[in-house]
Amino acid sequence: MTTERVLDVYRQEESFGAAEDLQHALELLAAARRGELGPSLRIYRPRPTVAFGQRDARLPGFPDAAAACRDLGFEPLVRKAGGRAAAYHQGCLILDHIEPEADAVTHSLARFAGFARLLAGALQDAGVPAGVGEIPGEYCPGEYSVHGGTGPGIKLVGTAQRVVSGAWLFSSVVVIQDSAPLREVLTAAYSALGLEWNPATAGAAEDLRPGLTMAEAEAALLAGYSGYASLRYRDPGSLAQIAAAGGPAFPTAAPSR
């Protein structure tokens, strides 16, 4: 007899802050590793943030890049996962998917491919032409980026994964609205870092389906996840108590000049 897969959904109504939101995800991963949190999906709208990769932080232009982000109203942070700088704000939705799994490493590549297809399908259902694959010149390039449009296309979803012994965290940033500030801050950051990219690849789902609302996008994404598991909506306040048991695990704040 097959046990039905169930995913607890926590809709976080307000951002805790740029660093605190990233911290919370790491604390939830630690809780899943300890056996105190089951399969969970946390969804929220973030504060304006530029999440730099570890390689970015080692470049000589990083202090200038961080300062440029602050000047434009974005908080620069250094995330523990890999990749290059990615920007997001309240026109985006972040989905933090956490699950305990004894052998979390084995299916890490399959998760990238499977959840990229899930997210692209959800956007298609919302009327956004979307596909999977890296596009030339995109920011924070990745084989399993979700892109949309014709020609070179625009990046709509970036994903990152953190795997620890006994659990995994799969985070997806879905850009729904207001892409102009993201292009501006990424242009400034990548210029300071000395990295080449094509600003035309930074866009939002509403650029391809005008009038798309945050609520419509969220509903489509959760409907897509309902094909992965049965969704059970829970009180997001309960996550704070679960996460607090393991102590803080802050991402690295970018130094001020």
Coordinates of C-alpha atoms in Angstrom, one line a residue:
M1 CA 0.0 0.0 0.0
T2 CA 1.4 3.4 -1.0
T3 CA 1.3 6.2 1.5
E4 CA 0.0 9.5 0.1
R5 CA 2.6 12.2 0.0
V6 CA 1.5 15.3 2.1
L7 CA 3.1 18.7 2.0
D8 CA 2.4 21.2 4.8
V9 CA 2.1 24.7 3.3
Y10 CA 3.0 27.8 5.3
R11 CA 2.0 31.2 3.8
Q12 CA 4.2 33.8 5.5
E13 CA 2.2 37.0 5.3
E14 CA 5.1 39.4 6.0
S15 CA 8.8 39.3 5.4
F16 CA 11.0 39.0 8.5
G17 CA 13.7 41.0 6.8
A18 CA 16.3 40.1 4.2
A19 CA 18.8 38.3 6.4
E20 CA 16.1 36.9 8.7
D21 CA 14.1 35.3 5.8
L22 CA 17.2 33.5 4.6
Q23 CA 18.1 32.5 8.2
H24 CA 14.6 31.1 8.7
A25 CA 15.0 28.8 5.8
L26 CA 18.3 27.4 7.2
E27 CA 16.7 26.9 10.6
L28 CA 13.8 25.0 9.0
L29 CA 16.3 22.8 7.2
A30 CA 18.1 22.1 10.5
A31 CA 14.7 21.3 12.1
A32 CA 13.9 18.8 9.3
R33 CA 17.3 17.2 9.8
R34 CA 16.5 16.8 13.5
G35 CA 13.2 15.1 12.7
E36 CA 11.2 18.1 14.0
L37 CA 9.7 19.2 10.7
G38 CA 8.1 17.1 8.0
P39 CA 7.8 17.9 4.3
S40 CA 6.9 21.6 4.2
L41 CA 6.5 24.4 1.7
R42 CA 7.0 28.0 2.9
I43 CA 5.8 30.8 0.5
Y44 CA 6.4 34.5 1.0
R45 CA 7.1 37.8 -0.7
P46 CA 10.7 39.0 0.2
R47 CA 12.2 42.3 1.0
P48 CA 14.5 43.8 -1.7
T49 CA 17.6 41.7 -1.6
V50 CA 20.6 40.8 -3.7
A51 CA 21.8 37.3 -2.8
F52 CA 25.5 36.9 -3.8
G53 CA 27.2 33.6 -4.3
Q54 CA 30.4 32.6 -2.4
R55 CA 32.5 33.2 -5.6
D56 CA 31.1 36.7 -5.9
A57 CA 32.2 37.5 -2.3
R58 CA 35.8 36.7 -3.2
L59 CA 36.0 39.1 -6.2
P60 CA 37.8 42.4 -5.7
G61 CA 34.8 44.4 -6.8
F62 CA 32.5 42.8 -4.2
P63 CA 32.5 45.7 -1.7
D64 CA 31.6 48.2 -4.5
A65 CA 28.8 45.8 -5.7
A66 CA 27.4 45.6 -2.2
A67 CA 27.5 49.3 -1.8
A68 CA 25.7 49.8 -5.1
C69 CA 22.9 47.4 -4.0
R70 CA 22.4 49.4 -0.8
D71 CA 22.3 52.7 -2.8
L72 CA 19.5 51.2 -4.8
G73 CA 17.5 50.0 -1.8
F74 CA 18.5 46.3 -1.9
E75 CA 20.1 44.5 1.0
P76 CA 23.3 42.6 -0.1
L77 CA 23.8 39.1 1.5
V78 CA 26.0 36.2 0.8
R79 CA 24.1 33.0 0.6
K80 CA 25.5 29.6 1.5
A81 CA 24.3 28.0 -1.8
G82 CA 26.4 28.4 -5.0
G83 CA 25.7 30.4 -8.1
R84 CA 26.1 34.1 -8.9
A85 CA 24.2 37.2 -7.7
A86 CA 20.4 37.1 -7.9
A87 CA 18.0 39.9 -7.0
Y88 CA 14.5 39.8 -5.8
H89 CA 11.9 42.0 -4.1
Q90 CA 8.2 42.1 -3.2
G91 CA 7.2 41.5 -6.8
C92 CA 8.6 38.0 -6.4
L93 CA 7.5 34.9 -4.6
I94 CA 9.9 32.7 -2.8
L95 CA 9.1 29.0 -2.3
D96 CA 11.2 27.2 0.3
H97 CA 10.6 23.5 0.0
I98 CA 12.1 21.5 2.9
E99 CA 11.9 17.7 3.4
P100 CA 13.7 15.2 5.6
E101 CA 15.2 12.4 3.6
A102 CA 17.7 9.8 4.8
D103 CA 19.7 9.9 1.6
A104 CA 19.2 13.5 0.6
V105 CA 22.1 13.7 -1.8
T106 CA 21.0 10.9 -4.2
H107 CA 18.2 12.7 -5.9
S108 CA 19.6 16.2 -5.8
L109 CA 19.9 16.5 -9.6
A110 CA 16.5 15.0 -10.2
R111 CA 15.0 17.6 -7.9
F112 CA 16.4 20.4 -10.0
A113 CA 14.9 19.0 -13.2
G114 CA 11.6 17.9 -11.6
F115 CA 10.8 21.1 -9.8
A116 CA 11.9 23.2 -12.8
R117 CA 9.3 21.4 -14.9
L118 CA 6.7 21.8 -12.1
L119 CA 7.3 25.5 -11.9
A120 CA 7.3 26.0 -15.7
G121 CA 4.0 24.1 -15.9
A122 CA 2.4 26.2 -13.2
L123 CA 3.4 29.4 -15.0
Q124 CA 2.0 28.0 -18.3
D125 CA -1.3 27.3 -16.5
A126 CA -1.3 31.0 -15.5
G127 CA -0.9 32.0 -19.1
V128 CA 2.8 32.6 -19.1
P129 CA 4.8 31.0 -21.9
A130 CA 7.5 29.2 -19.9
G131 CA 10.2 26.5 -20.5
V132 CA 13.2 25.1 -18.8
G133 CA 16.9 25.7 -19.6
E134 CA 19.7 28.2 -19.3
I135 CA 19.4 31.2 -21.6
P136 CA 22.5 33.0 -23.0
G137 CA 23.6 35.9 -20.8
E138 CA 21.2 35.3 -17.9
Y139 CA 22.0 36.4 -14.4
C140 CA 22.9 33.6 -12.0
P141 CA 23.0 31.1 -14.8
G142 CA 21.7 27.6 -14.3
E143 CA 20.9 24.6 -16.4
Y144 CA 17.4 24.4 -14.8
S145 CA 16.4 28.1 -14.9
V146 CA 12.8 28.6 -15.9
H147 CA 12.6 31.1 -18.8
G148 CA 9.9 32.6 -20.9
G149 CA 9.2 34.5 -24.2
T150 CA 10.7 34.2 -27.6
G151 CA 14.2 35.0 -28.9
P152 CA 16.8 35.1 -26.1
G153 CA 13.9 35.0 -23.6
I154 CA 13.8 36.2 -20.0
K155 CA 14.6 34.4 -16.8
L156 CA 11.4 33.9 -14.7
V157 CA 12.6 31.4 -12.0
G158 CA 15.9 30.8 -10.4
T159 CA 16.4 27.8 -8.1
A160 CA 19.0 26.8 -5.5
Q161 CA 19.4 23.7 -3.3
R162 CA 21.1 23.0 0.0
V163 CA 21.5 19.4 1.0
V164 CA 22.6 18.2 4.5
S165 CA 22.7 14.8 6.0
G166 CA 19.1 13.8 6.5
A167 CA 17.3 16.7 4.8
W168 CA 17.2 19.1 1.8
L169 CA 16.1 22.6 1.1
F170 CA 15.0 23.6 -2.4
S171 CA 14.4 27.3 -2.9
S172 CA 12.7 28.9 -5.9
V173 CA 12.5 32.6 -6.7
V174 CA 9.7 33.4 -9.1
V175 CA 9.7 36.9 -10.6
I176 CA 6.1 38.0 -11.1
Q177 CA 6.0 41.8 -11.3
D178 CA 8.2 44.9 -11.5
S179 CA 11.3 43.8 -13.3
A180 CA 12.9 47.2 -13.9
P181 CA 14.4 47.6 -10.4
L182 CA 15.9 44.1 -10.6
R183 CA 17.6 44.9 -13.9
E184 CA 18.9 48.1 -12.5
V185 CA 20.4 46.6 -9.3
L186 CA 21.8 43.6 -11.2
T187 CA 23.4 45.8 -13.8
A188 CA 25.1 47.8 -11.0
A189 CA 26.2 44.7 -9.1
Y190 CA 27.5 42.7 -12.1
S191 CA 29.4 45.8 -13.4
A192 CA 31.1 46.2 -10.1
L193 CA 32.0 42.5 -10.0
G194 CA 33.4 42.6 -13.5
L195 CA 30.9 40.0 -14.7
E196 CA 29.2 40.0 -18.1
W197 CA 25.5 39.4 -18.5
N198 CA 22.6 40.5 -20.7
P199 CA 20.2 42.8 -18.8
A200 CA 17.5 42.0 -21.3
T201 CA 17.3 38.5 -19.8
A202 CA 16.0 40.0 -16.5
G203 CA 12.2 40.1 -16.7
A204 CA 9.0 39.2 -14.9
A205 CA 6.0 36.9 -15.7
E206 CA 3.8 40.0 -16.1
D207 CA 6.0 41.1 -19.0
L208 CA 4.7 38.0 -20.9
R209 CA 1.2 38.0 -19.5
P210 CA 0.2 41.6 -18.8
G211 CA -2.1 42.0 -15.8
L212 CA -0.9 38.9 -14.0
T213 CA -1.4 39.5 -10.2
M214 CA 0.6 38.1 -7.3
A215 CA -2.5 36.2 -6.1
E216 CA -3.1 34.6 -9.5
A217 CA 0.6 33.6 -9.7
E218 CA 0.6 32.2 -6.2
A219 CA -2.6 30.2 -6.8
A220 CA -1.1 28.7 -10.0
L221 CA 2.2 27.8 -8.2
L222 CA 0.3 26.1 -5.4
A223 CA -1.9 24.3 -7.9
G224 CA 1.3 23.0 -9.6
Y225 CA 2.6 21.7 -6.2
S226 CA -0.7 19.9 -5.7
G227 CA 0.4 17.6 -8.4
Y228 CA 3.5 16.7 -6.4
A229 CA 1.7 16.1 -3.1
S230 CA -1.6 16.7 -1.2
L231 CA -1.3 20.2 0.3
R232 CA -2.2 20.8 3.9
Y233 CA -2.3 24.5 4.9
R234 CA -0.9 25.2 8.3
D235 CA -0.3 28.2 10.6
P236 CA 3.0 29.9 9.7
G237 CA 3.4 31.0 13.3
S238 CA 4.1 27.4 14.3
L239 CA 7.3 27.5 12.2
A240 CA 9.0 30.0 14.5
Q241 CA 8.8 27.7 17.5
I242 CA 10.1 24.8 15.5
A243 CA 13.0 26.8 14.0
A244 CA 14.0 28.4 17.3
A245 CA 15.0 25.1 18.9
G246 CA 18.1 24.9 16.8
G247 CA 19.5 28.4 17.4
P248 CA 20.5 31.0 14.8
A249 CA 22.1 30.2 11.4
F250 CA 22.5 33.6 9.8
P251 CA 23.7 34.1 6.2
T252 CA 26.7 36.3 5.9
A253 CA 25.9 40.0 5.7
A254 CA 27.9 41.9 3.1
P255 CA 30.4 44.2 4.7
S256 CA 29.9 48.0 4.5
R257 CA 32.6 50.1 2.9

